[in-house]
Coordinates of C-alpha atoms and ligand atoms in Angstrom, one line a residue:
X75 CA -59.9 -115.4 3.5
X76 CA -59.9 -115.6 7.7
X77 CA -57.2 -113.8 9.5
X78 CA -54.1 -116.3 8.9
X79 CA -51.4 -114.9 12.0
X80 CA -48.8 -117.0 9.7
X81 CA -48.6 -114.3 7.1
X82 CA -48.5 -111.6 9.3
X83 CA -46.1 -111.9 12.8
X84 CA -42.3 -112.6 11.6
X85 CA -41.2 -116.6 11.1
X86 CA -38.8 -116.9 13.9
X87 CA -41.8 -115.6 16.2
X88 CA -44.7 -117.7 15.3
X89 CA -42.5 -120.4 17.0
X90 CA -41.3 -119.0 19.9
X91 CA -42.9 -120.5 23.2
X92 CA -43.2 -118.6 26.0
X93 CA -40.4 -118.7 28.8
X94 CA -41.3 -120.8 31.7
X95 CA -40.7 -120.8 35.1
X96 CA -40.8 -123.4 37.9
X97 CA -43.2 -121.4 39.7
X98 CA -45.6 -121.9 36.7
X99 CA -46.2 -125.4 38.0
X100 CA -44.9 -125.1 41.7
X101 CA -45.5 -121.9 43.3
X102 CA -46.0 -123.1 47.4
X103 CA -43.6 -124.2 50.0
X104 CA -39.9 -123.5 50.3
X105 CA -39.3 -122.0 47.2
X106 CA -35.6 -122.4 45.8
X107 CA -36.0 -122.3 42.2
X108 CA -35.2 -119.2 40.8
X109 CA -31.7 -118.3 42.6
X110 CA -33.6 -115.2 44.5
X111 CA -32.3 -114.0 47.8
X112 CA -34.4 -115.6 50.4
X113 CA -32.7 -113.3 53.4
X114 CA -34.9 -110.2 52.1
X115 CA -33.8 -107.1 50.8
X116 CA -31.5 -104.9 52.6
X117 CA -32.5 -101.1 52.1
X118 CA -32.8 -99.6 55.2
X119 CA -36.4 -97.7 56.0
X120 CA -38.4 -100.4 54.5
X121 CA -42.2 -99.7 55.0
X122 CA -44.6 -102.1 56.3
X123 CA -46.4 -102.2 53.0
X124 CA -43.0 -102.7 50.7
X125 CA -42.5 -105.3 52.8
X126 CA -45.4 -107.0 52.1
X127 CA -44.5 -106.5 48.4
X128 CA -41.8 -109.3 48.5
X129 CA -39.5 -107.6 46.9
X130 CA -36.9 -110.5 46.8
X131 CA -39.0 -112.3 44.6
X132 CA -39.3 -112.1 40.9
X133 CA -42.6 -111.2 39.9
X134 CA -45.6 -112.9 38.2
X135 CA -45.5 -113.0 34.8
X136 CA -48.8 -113.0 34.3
X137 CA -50.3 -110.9 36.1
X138 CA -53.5 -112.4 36.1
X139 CA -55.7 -110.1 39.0
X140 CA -54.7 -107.0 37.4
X141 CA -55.3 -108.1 33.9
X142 CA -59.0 -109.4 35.1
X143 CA -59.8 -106.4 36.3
X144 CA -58.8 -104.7 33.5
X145 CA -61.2 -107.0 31.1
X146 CA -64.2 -105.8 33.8
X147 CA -63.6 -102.3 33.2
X148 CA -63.5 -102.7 29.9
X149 CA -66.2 -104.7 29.5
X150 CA -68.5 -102.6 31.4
X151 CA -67.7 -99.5 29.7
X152 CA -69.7 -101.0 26.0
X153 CA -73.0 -103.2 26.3
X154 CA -72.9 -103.7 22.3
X155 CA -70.6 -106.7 22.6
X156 CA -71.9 -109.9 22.4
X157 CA -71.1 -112.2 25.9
X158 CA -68.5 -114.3 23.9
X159 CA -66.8 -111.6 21.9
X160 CA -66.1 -109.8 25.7
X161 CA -62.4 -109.1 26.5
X162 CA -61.0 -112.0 28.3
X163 CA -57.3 -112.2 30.2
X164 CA -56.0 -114.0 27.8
X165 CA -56.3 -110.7 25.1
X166 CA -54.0 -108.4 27.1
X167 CA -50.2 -107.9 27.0
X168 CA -48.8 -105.8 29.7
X169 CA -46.0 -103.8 28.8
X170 CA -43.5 -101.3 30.5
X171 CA -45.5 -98.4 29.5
X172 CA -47.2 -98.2 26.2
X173 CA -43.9 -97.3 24.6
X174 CA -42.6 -101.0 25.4
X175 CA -45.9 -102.1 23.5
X176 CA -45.3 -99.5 21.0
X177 CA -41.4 -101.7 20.8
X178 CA -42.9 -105.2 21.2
X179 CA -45.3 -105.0 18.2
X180 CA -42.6 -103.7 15.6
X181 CA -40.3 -106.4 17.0
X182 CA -43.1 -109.4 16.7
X183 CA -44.5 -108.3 13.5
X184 CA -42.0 -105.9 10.9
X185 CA -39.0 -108.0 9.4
X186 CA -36.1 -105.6 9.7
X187 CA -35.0 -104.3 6.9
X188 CA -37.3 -105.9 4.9
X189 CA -41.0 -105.0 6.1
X190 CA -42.4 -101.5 7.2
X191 CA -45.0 -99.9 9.1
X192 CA -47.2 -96.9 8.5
X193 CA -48.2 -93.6 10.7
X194 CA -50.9 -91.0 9.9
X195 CA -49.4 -87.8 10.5
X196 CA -49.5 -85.1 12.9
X197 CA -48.8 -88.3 15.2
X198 CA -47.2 -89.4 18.5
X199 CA -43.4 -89.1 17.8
X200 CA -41.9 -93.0 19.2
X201 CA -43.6 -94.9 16.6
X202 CA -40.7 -93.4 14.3
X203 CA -38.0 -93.7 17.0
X204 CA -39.0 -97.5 17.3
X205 CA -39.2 -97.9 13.2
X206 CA -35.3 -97.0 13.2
X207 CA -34.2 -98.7 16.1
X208 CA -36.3 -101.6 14.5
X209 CA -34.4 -100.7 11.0
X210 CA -38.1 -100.5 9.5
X211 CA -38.9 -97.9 7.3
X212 CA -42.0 -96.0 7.6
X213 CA -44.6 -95.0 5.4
X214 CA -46.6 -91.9 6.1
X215 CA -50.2 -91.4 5.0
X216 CA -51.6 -88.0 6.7
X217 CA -54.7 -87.4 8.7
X218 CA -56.9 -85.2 7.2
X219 CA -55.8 -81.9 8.2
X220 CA -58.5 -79.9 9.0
X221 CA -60.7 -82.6 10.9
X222 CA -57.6 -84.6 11.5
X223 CA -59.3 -87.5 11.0
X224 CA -58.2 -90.7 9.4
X225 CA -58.9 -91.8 5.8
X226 CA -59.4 -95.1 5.2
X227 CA -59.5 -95.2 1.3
X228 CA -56.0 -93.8 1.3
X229 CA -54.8 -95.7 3.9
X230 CA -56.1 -99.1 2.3
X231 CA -54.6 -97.8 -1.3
X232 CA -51.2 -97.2 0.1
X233 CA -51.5 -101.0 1.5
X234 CA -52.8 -102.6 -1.2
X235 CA -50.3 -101.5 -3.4
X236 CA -47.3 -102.2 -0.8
X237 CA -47.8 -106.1 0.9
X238 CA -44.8 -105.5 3.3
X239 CA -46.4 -103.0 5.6
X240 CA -47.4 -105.3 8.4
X241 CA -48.4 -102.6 10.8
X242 CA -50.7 -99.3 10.8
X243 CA -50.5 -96.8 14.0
X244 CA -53.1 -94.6 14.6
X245 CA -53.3 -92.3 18.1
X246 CA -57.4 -91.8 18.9
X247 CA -57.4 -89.4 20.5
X248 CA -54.1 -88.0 18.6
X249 CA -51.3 -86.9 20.0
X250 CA -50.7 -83.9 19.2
X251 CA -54.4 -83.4 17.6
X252 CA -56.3 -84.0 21.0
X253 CA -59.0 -85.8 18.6
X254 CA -61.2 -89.0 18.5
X255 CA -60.5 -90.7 15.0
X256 CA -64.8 -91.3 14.6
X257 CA -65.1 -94.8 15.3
X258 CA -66.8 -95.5 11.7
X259 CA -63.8 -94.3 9.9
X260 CA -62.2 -97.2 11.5
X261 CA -64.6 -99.6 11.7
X262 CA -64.3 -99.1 8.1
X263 CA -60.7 -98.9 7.8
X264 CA -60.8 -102.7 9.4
X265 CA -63.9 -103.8 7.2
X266 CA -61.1 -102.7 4.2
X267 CA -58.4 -104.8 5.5
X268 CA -60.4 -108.1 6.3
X269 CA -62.4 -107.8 3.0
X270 CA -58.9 -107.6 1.0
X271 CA -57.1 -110.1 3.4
X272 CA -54.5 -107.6 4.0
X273 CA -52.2 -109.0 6.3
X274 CA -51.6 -106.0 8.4
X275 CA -52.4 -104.9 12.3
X276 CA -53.8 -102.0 12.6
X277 CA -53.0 -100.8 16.3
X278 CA -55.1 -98.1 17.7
X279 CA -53.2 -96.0 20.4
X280 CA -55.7 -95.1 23.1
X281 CA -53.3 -93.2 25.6
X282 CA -55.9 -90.7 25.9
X283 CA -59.3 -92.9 25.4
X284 CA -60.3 -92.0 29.2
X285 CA -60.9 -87.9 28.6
X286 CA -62.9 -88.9 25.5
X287 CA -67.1 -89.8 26.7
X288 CA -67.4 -93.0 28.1
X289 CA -67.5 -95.9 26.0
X290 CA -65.0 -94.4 23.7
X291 CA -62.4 -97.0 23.5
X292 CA -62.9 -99.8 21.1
X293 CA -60.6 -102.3 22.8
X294 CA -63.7 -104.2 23.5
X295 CA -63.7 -105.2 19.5
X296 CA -60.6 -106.7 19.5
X297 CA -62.3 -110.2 19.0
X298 CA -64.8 -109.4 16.1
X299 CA -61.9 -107.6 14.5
X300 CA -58.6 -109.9 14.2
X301 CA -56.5 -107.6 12.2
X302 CA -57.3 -104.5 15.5
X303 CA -55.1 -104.2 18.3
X304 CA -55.7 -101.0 20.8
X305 CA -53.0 -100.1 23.0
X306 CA -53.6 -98.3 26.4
X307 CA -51.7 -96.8 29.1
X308 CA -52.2 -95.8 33.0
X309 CA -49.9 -92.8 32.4
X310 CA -52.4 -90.6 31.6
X311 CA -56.4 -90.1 33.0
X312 CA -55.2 -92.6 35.7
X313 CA -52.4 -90.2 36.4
X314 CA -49.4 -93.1 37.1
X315 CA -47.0 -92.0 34.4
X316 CA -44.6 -92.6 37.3
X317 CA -45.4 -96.7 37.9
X318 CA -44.7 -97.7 33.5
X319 CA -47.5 -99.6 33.0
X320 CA -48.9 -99.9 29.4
X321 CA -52.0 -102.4 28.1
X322 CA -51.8 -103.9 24.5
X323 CA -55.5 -105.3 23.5
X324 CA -55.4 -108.3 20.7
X325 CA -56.8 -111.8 19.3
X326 CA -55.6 -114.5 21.4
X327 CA -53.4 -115.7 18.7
X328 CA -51.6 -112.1 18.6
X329 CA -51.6 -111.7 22.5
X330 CA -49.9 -115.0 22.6
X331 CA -47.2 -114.1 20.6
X332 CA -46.4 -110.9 21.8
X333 CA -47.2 -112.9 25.7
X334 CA -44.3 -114.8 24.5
X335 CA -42.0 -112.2 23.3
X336 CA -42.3 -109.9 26.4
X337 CA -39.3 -110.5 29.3
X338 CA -40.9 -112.7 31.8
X339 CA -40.7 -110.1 34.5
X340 CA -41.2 -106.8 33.3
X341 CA -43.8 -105.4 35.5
X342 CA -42.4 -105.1 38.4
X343 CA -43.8 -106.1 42.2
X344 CA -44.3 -102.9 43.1
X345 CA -45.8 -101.5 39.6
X346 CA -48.1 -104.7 39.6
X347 CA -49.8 -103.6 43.4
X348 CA -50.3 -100.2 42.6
X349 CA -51.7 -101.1 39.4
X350 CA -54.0 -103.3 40.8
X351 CA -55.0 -101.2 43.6
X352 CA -56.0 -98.3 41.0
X353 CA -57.9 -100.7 38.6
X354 CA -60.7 -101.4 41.6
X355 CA -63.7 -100.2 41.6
X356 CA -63.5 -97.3 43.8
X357 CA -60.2 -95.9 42.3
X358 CA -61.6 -96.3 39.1
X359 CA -64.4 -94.0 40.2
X360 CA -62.2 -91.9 42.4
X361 CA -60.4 -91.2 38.6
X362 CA -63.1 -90.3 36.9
X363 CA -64.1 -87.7 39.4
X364 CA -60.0 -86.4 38.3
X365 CA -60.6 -86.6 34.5
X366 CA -64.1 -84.4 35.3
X367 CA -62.2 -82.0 36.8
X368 CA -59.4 -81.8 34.1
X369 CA -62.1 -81.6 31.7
X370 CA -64.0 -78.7 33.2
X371 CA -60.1 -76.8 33.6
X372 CA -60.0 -77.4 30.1
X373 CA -62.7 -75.2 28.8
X374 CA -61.9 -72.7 31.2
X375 CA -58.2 -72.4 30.1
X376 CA -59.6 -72.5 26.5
X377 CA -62.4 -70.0 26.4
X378 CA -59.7 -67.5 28.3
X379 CA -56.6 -68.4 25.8
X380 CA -58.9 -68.1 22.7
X381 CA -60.3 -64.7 23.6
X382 CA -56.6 -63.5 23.0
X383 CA -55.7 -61.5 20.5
X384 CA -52.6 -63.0 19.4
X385 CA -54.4 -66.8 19.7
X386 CA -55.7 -68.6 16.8
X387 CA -57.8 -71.4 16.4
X388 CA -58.2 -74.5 18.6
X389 CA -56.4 -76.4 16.3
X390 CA -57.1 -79.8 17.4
X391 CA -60.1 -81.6 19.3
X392 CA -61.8 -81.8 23.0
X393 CA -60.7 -85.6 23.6
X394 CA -57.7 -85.2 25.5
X395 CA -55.8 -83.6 28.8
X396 CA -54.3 -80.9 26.8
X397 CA -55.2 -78.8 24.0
X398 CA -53.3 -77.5 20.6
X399 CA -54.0 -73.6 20.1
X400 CA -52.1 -71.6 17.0
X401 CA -50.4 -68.6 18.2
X402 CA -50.4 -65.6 15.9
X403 CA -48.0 -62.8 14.9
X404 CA -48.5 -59.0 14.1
X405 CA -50.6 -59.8 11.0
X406 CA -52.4 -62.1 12.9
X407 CA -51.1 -65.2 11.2
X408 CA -50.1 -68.6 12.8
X409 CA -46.3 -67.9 13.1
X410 CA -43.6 -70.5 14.2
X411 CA -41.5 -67.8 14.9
X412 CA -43.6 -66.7 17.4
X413 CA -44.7 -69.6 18.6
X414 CA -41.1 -71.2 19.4
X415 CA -40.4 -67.8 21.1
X416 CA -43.4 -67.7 23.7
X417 CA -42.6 -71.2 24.6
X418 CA -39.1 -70.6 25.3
X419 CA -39.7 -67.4 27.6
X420 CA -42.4 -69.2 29.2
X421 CA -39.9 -71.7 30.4
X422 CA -36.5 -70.0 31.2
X423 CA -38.1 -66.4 32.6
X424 CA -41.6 -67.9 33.7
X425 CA -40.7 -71.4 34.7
X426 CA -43.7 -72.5 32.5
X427 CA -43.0 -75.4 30.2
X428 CA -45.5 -76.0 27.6
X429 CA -44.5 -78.0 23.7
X430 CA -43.6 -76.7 20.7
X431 CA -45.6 -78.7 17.9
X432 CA -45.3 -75.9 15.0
X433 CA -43.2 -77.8 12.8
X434 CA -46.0 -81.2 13.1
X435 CA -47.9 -81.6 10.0
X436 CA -51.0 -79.5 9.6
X437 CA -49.7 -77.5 13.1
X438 CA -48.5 -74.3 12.1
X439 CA -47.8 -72.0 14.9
X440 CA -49.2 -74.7 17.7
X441 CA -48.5 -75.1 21.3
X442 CA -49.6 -77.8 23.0
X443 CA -50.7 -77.7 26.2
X444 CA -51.0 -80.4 29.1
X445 CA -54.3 -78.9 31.3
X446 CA -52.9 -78.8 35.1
X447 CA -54.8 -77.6 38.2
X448 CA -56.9 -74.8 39.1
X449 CA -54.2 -73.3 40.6
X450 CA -51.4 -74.2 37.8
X451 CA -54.1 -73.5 35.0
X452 CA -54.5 -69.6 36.5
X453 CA -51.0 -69.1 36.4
X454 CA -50.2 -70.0 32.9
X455 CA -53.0 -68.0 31.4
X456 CA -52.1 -65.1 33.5
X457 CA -47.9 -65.2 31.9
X458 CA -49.1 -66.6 29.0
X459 CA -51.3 -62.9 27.9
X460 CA -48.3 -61.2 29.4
X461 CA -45.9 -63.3 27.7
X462 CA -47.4 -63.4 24.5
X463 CA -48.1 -59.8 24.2
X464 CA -45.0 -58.5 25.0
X465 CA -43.4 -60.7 22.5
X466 CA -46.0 -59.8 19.4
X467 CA -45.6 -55.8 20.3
X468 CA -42.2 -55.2 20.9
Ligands
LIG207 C1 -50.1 -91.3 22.0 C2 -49.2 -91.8 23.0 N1 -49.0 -93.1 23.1 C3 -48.2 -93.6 24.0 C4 -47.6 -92.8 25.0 C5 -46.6 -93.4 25.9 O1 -47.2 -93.7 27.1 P1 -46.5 -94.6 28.2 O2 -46.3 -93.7 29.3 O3 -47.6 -95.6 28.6 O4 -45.3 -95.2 27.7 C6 -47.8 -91.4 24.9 C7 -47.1 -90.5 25.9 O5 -47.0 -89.3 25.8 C8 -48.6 -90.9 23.9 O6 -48.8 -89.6 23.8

């Protein structure tokens, strides 16, 4: 059966028509629609440039440049999509952050109380926080745990035998696993859902695609696959955490729905130019020199944790900005005990935060660790032997 959106997004949804605005049709002159304050804002020390922004005026819902050149970057990262299968504008949703895209699929897609969605643990912690504030239960099918890769025959079981999960998460590269999910595992995850007409999403969290090779993300496949969304984010390899701006990839039939549940106006003038300035060309390149640099950081940090006595295994993969390493105790077993304890002195007597993850599925004894600079990198290896040490021998 083709992919029907009916049985999948919620009832009251597949009706709802996107908000308009005057400016939709009318957008030149003296404008007087929208009850903004044409005398200009009022915060003293306003910069040239923020003035340009005009910051009195709501902004475009669309967002059409910086969507565009989103689809070119995209589309120039994979040369094994056909021309009409390319992404187009009109299969992105911005959102504030991916977190708000995270929000805005549950909301579209999950009947509260009623429906669910599943995760594939160890696994980014705010799908849970949005399946309770959604009131949708969650059903948990765990990555492999010692390739932490997906598994699509147990995945596909668990939905065929429950119709009312609507929505799958998956984090490639995982959060806190730092690894690719191999694209075949879920290429045939998908194949599994559109050969069963499942009527389920299966939304790919790509945070982290950019510190993976090239030509890693598979947002590009979001028109051969119907039942695929990938979401994306510029918090991360394009280092704007600080701006919320988040990229859902979809079918046009599921972009225009969650197009039409989105507020209007939640990307902000100022979040919309920066955006846009760091999705050209050059910034684009001027990131990847970044992400080169992180990555190189990231085998030198590694190579000097692992050759610790009291560090494990590299517990996770080499996709990401930050790594997941087992910390060991006297009898040189991953300890939690331990663990918890060198992350705490590391941030009250060393002002060196890293994450706790020991108590993640499959993460015994883990920290996770965000790679920094040269100079921030040195630092933390230098407390961490010292740290580390002193806590395992005392
Ligand atoms: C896997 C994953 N997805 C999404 C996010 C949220 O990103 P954003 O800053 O775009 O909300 C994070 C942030 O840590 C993450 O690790």
């Amino acid at each position: 059966m083709p992919f029907d959106i009916s049985k999948i997004a919620r009832s009251n949804i597949l009706s709802l028509e996107p908000y308009r605005c005057a400016r939709d049709d009318f957008n030149e002159g003296i404008l007087l629609d929208a009850n903004e304050n044409t005398h200009g804002p009022s915060f003293v020390d306003m910069s040239e440039a923020e003035r340009q922004l005009d910051l009195n005026r709501y902004p475009d819902p669309h967002q059409g440049v910086l969507k565009s050149q989103l689809c070119a970057f995209r589309n120039s990262e994979r040369s094994d999509v056909e021309e009409s299968k390319k992404l187009q504008v009109e299969n992105l949703c911005l959102g504030v952050g991916s977190d708000e895209s995270i929000d805005a699929l549950m909301r579209g897609f999950v009947e509260p109380g009623k429906e669910k969605m599943m995760i594939c643990p160890p696994t980014y912690g705010m799908y849970s926080i949005c399946g309770v504030v959604n009131n949708v239960d969650i059903v948990k099918v765990p990555l492999e745990l010692e390739t932490f890769n997906i598994v699509p025959q147990n995945i596909l079981s668990a939905l065929k035998t429950d119709s009312t999960i609507k929505l799958v998460y998956i984090t490639s590269p995982g959060n806190p696993t730092a690894k690719m999910v191999d694209e075949k595992l879920l290429l045939e995850l998908l194949q599994g859902v559109e050969e069963n007409s499942l009527n389920v999403l299966v939304v790919v969290d790509e945070a982290y695609v950019d510190f993976a090779p090239v030509g890693s993300s598979i947002s590009t496949l979001v028109n051969e696959h119907p039942n695929l969304v990938v979401l994306q984010t510029l918090s991360k390899a394009f280092a704007l955490a600080g701006i919320r701006l988040g990229i859902t990839y979809a079918n046009r039939e599921i972009s225009r729905l969650l197009n039409a549940i989105k507020y209007p106006y939640n990307i902000s003038n100022l979040t919309s130019d920066v955006a846009i300035r760091a999705t050209r060309p050059a910034s684009l390149a001027d990131a990847r020199v970044k992400i080169g640099k992180i990555v190189e950081q990231r085998g030198l940090v590694l190579d000097k944790l692992l050759s610790l006595k009291y560090v494990g295994r590299n517990r996770g993969g080499l996709d990401s900005n930050f790594i997941l390493i087992e910390i060991l105790n006297k009898d040189l077993q991953p300890d939690n005990d331990v663990a918890n304890k060198l992350y705490l002195t590391l941030a009250t007597q060393r002002k060196i935060v890293v994450r706790f993850r020991g108590k993640e599925l499959g993460c015994t004894g883990c920290l996770r660790l965000s790679i920094g600079t040269a100079a921030e990198n040195a630092v933390l290896v230098e407390q961490f032997e010292q740290v580390l040490t002193q806590i395992v021998e005392a």
